[in-house]
PDB file of C-alpha atoms in Angstrom:
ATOM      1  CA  UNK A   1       0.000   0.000   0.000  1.00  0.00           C
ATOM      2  CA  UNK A   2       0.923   3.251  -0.201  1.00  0.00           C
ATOM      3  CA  UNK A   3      -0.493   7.052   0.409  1.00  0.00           C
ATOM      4  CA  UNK A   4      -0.992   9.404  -2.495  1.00  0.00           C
ATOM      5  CA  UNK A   5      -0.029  13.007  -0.302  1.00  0.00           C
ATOM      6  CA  UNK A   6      -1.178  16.623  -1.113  1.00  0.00           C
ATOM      7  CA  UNK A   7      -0.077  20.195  -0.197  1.00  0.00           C
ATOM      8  CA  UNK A   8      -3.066  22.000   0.525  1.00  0.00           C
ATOM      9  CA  UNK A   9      -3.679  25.408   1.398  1.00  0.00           C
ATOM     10  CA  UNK A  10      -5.575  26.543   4.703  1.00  0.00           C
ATOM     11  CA  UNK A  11      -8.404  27.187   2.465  1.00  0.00           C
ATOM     12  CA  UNK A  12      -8.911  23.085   1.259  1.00  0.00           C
ATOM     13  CA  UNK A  13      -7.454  24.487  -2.272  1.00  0.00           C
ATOM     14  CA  UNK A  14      -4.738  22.888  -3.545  1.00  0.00           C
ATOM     15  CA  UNK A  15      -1.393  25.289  -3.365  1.00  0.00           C
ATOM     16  CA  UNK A  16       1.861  25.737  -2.396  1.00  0.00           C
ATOM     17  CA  UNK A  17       1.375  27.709   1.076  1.00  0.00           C
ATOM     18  CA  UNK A  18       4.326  29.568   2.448  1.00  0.00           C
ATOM     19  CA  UNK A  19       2.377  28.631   5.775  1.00  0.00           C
ATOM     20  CA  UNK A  20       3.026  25.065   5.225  1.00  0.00           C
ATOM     21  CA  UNK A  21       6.461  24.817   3.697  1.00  0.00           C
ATOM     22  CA  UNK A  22       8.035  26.361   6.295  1.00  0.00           C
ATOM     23  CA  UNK A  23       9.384  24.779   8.445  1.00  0.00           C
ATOM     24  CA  UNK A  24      11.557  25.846  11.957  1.00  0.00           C
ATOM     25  CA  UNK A  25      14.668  24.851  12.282  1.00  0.00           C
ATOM     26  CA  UNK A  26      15.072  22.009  15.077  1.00  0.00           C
ATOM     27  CA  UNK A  27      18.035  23.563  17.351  1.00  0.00           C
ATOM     28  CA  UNK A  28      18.421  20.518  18.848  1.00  0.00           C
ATOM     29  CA  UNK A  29      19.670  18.819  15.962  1.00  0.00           C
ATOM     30  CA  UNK A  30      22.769  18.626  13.999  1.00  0.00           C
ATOM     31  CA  UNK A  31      21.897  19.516  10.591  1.00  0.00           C
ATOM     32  CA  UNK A  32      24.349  19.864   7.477  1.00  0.00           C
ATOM     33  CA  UNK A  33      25.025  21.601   4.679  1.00  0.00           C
ATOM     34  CA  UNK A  34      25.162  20.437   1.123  1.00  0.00           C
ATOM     35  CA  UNK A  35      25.370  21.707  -2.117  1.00  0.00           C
ATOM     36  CA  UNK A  36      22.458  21.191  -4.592  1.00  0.00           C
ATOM     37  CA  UNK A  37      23.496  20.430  -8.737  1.00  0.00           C
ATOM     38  CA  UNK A  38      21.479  19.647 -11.241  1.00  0.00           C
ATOM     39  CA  UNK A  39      20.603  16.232 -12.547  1.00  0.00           C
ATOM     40  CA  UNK A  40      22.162  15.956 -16.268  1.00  0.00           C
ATOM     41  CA  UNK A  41      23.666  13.626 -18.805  1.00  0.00           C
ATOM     42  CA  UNK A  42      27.167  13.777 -16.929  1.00  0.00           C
ATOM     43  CA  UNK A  43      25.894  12.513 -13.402  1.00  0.00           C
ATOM     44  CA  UNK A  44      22.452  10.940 -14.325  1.00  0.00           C
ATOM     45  CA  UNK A  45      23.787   7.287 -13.543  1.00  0.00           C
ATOM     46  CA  UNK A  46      24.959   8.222  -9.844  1.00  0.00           C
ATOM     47  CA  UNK A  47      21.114   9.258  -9.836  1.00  0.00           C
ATOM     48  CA  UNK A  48      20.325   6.056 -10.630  1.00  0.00           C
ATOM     49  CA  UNK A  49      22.786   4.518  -8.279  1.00  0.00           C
ATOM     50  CA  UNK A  50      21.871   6.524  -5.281  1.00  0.00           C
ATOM     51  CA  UNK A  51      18.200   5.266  -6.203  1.00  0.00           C
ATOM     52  CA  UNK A  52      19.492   1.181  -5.954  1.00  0.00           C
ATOM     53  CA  UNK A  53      20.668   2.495  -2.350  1.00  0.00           C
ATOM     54  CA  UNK A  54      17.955   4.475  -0.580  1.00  0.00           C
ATOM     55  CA  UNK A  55      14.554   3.339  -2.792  1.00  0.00           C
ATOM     56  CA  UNK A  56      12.272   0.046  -2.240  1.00  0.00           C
ATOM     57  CA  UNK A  57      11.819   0.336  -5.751  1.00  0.00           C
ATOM     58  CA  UNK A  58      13.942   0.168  -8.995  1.00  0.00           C
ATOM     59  CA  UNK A  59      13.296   2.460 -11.895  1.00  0.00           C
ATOM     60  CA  UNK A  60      13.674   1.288 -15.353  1.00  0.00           C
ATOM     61  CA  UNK A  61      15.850   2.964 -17.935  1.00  0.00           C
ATOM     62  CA  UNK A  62      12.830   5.070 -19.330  1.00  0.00           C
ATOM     63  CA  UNK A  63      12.515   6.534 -16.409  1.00  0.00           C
ATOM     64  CA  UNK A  64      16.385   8.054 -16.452  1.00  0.00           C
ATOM     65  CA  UNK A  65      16.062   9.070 -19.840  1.00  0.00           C
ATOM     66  CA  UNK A  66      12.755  10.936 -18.956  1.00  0.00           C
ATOM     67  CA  UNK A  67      14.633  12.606 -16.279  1.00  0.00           C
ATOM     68  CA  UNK A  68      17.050  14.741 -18.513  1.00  0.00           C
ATOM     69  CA  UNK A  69      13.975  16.293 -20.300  1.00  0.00           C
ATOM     70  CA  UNK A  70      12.610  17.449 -16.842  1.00  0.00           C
ATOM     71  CA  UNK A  71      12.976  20.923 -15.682  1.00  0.00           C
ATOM     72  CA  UNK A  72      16.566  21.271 -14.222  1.00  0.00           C
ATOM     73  CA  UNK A  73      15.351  23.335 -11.341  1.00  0.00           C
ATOM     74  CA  UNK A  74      13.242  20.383  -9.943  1.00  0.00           C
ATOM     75  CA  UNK A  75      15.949  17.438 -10.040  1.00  0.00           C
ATOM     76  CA  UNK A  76      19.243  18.076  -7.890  1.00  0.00           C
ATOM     77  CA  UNK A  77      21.723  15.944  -6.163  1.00  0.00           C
ATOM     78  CA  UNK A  78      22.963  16.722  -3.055  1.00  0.00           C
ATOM     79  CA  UNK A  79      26.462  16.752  -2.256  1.00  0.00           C
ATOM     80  CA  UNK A  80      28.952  16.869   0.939  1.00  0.00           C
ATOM     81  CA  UNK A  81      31.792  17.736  -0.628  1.00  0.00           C
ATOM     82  CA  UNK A  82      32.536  15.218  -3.559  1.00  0.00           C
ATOM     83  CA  UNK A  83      30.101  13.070  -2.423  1.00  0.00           C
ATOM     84  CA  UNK A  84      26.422  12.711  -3.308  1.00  0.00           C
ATOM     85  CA  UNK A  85      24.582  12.037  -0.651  1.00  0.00           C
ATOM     86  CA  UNK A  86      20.930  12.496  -1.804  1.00  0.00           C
ATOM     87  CA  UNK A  87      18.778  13.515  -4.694  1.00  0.00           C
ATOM     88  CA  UNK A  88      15.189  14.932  -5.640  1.00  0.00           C
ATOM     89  CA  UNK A  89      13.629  14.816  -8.973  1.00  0.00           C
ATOM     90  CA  UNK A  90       9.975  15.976  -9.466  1.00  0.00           C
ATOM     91  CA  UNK A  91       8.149  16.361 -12.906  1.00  0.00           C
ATOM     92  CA  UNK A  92       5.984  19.072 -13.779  1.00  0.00           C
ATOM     93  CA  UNK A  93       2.504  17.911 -15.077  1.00  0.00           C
ATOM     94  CA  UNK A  94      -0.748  19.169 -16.165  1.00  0.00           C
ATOM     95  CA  UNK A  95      -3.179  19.497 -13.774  1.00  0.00           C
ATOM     96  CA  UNK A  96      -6.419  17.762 -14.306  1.00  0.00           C
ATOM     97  CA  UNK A  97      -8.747  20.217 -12.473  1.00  0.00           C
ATOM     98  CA  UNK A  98      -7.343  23.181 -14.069  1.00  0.00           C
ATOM     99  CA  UNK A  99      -6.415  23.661 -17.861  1.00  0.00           C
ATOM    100  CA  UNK A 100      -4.367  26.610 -16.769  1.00  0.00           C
ATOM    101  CA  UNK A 101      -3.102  25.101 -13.723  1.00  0.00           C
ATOM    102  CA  UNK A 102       0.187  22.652 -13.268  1.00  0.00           C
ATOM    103  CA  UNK A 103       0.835  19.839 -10.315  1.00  0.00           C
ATOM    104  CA  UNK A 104       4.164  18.795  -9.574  1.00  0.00           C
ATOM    105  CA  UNK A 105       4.930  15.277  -9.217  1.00  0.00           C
ATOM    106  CA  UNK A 106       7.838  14.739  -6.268  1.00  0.00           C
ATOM    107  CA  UNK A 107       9.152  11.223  -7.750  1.00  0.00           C
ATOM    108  CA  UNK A 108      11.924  10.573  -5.925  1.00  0.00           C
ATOM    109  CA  UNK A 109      13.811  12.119  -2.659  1.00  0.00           C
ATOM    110  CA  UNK A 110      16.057  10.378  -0.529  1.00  0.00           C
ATOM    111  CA  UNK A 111      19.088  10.463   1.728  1.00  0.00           C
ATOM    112  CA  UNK A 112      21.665   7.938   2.213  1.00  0.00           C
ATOM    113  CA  UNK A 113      21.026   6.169   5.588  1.00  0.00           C
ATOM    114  CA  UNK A 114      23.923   7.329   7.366  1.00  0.00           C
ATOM    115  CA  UNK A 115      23.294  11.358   6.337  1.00  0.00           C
ATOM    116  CA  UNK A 116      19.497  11.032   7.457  1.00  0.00           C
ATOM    117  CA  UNK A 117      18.568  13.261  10.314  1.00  0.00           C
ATOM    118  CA  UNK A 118      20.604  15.887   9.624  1.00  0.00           C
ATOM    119  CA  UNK A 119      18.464  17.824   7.431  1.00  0.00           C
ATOM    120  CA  UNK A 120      19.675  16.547   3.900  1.00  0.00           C
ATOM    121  CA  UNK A 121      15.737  15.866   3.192  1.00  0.00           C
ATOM    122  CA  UNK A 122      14.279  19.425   4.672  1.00  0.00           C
ATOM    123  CA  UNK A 123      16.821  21.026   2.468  1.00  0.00           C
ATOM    124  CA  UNK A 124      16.056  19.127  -0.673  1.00  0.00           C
ATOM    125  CA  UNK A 125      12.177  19.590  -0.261  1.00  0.00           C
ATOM    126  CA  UNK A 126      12.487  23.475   0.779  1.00  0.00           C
ATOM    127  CA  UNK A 127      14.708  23.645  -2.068  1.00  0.00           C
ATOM    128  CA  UNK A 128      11.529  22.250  -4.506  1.00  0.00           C
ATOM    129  CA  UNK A 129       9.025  24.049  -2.715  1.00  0.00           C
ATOM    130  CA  UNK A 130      11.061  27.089  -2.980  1.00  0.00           C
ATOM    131  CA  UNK A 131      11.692  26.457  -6.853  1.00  0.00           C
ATOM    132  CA  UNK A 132       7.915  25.584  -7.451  1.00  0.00           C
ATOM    133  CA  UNK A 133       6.452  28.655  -5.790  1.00  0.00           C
ATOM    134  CA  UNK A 134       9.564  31.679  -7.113  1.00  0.00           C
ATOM    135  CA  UNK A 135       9.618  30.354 -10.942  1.00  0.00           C
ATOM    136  CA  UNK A 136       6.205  28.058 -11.330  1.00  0.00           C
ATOM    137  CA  UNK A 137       3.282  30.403 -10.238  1.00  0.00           C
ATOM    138  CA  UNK A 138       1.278  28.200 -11.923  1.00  0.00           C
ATOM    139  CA  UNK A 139       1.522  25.460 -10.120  1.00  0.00           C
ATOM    140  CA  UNK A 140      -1.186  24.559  -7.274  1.00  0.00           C
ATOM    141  CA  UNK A 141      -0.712  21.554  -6.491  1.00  0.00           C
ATOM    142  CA  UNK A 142       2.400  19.071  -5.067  1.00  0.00           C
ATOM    143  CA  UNK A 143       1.894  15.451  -4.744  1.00  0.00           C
ATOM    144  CA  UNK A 144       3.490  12.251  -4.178  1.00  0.00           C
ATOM    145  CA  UNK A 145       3.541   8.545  -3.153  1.00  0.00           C
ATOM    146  CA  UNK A 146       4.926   7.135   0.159  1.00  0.00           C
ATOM    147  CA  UNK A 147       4.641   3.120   0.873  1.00  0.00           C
ATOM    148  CA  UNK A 148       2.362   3.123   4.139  1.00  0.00           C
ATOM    149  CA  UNK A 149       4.639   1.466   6.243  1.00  0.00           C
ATOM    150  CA  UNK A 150       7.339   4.156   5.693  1.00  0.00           C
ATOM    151  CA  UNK A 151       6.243   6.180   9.179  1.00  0.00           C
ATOM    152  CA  UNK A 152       9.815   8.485   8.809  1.00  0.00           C
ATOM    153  CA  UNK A 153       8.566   9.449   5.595  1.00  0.00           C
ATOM    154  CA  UNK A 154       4.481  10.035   6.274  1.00  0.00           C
ATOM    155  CA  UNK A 155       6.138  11.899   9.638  1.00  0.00           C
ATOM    156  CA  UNK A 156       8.443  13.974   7.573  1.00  0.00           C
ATOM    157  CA  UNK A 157       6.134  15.301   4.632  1.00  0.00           C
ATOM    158  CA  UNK A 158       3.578  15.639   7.278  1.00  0.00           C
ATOM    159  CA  UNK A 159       5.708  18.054   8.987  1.00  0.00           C
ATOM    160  CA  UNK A 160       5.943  19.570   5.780  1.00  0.00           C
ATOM    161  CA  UNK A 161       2.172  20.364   5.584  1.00  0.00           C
ATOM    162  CA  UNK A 162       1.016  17.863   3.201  1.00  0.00           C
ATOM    163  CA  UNK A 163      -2.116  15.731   3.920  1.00  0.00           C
ATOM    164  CA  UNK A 164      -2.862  11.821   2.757  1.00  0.00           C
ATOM    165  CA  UNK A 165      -5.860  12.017   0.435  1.00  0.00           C
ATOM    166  CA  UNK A 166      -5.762   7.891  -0.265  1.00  0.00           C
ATOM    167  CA  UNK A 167      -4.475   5.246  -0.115  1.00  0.00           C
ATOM    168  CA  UNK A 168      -3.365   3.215  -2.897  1.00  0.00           C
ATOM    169  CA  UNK A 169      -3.379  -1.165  -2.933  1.00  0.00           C
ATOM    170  CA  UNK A 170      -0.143  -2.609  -5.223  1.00  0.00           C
ATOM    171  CA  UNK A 171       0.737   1.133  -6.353  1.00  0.00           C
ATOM    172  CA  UNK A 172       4.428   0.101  -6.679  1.00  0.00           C
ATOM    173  CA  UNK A 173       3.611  -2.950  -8.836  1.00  0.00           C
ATOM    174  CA  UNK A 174       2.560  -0.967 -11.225  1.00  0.00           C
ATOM    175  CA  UNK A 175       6.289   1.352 -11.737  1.00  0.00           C
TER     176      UNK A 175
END
């Protein structure tokens, strides 16, 4: 199973909400610093690797070679120094309520499991949100799928300010 997620707006309307995307810093914990690059032709296959280490699922080649035509401001690795570390790739879409309107799709984001908890994620996803809602006014809507019994991640986005809006049986037999 897993949950389909929205960003909503305090009004029930889908939109990216400054409300909601921001997020305090925890104080408490350690957090560091990496350096977001672009996805391209050059690094594409550590994409893919990084994927084999931090996803339950594995992508076929189509979905690489869709990548490169996705808007470079919404797929970045992260790197600590020379390493990467983490990635986020989301694709921008048509959205079906609205023939003026876009959605973004957040396909992938992930953090090695020894660099989770320090913020690697928050800074990835701020990073989108930030993208989405300075260069994409017309998108509304953010959405994404997270297996159910992945409680970091349902914690994390929820954090985040999106909502589940259903649940979805054998979703990832179907990549």
């Amino acid at each position: 199973h897993v949950y389909l997620f929205y960003n909503y707006n305090s009004l029930g309307m889908t939109s990216i909400c400054v409300t909601y995307r921001k997020v305090e810093p925890d104080t408490t914990k350690k957090t560091l610093k990496v350096a977001l690059r672009a996805i391209d032709d050059n690094n594409v296959g550590t994409f893919r690797v990084l994927n084999r280490n931090i996803l339950p699922v594995t992508y076929k080649d189509k979905f690489y070679n869709d990548i490169k035509g996705y808007p470079e401001r919404f797929k970045r690795l992260a790197y600590s120094g020379a390493n990467v570390i983490g990635a986020v790739a989301c694709r921008l879409e048509n959205d079906p309520s609205s023939e003026e309107h876009k959605r973004l799709y957040l396909m992938v984001i992930g953090v090695l499991a020894a660099y989770r908890g320090l913020g690697v994620g928050s800074q990835l996803l701020e990073y989108v949100l930030d993208q989405a809602s300075k260069y994409h006014h017309e998108v509304k809507s953010i959405y994404l799928h997270v297996q159910t019994s992945n409680e970091d991640a349902v914690t994390f986005y929820k954090k985040f300010g999106f909502k589940i809006i259903e649940t979805i049986d054998d979703y990832y037999t179907r990549v």
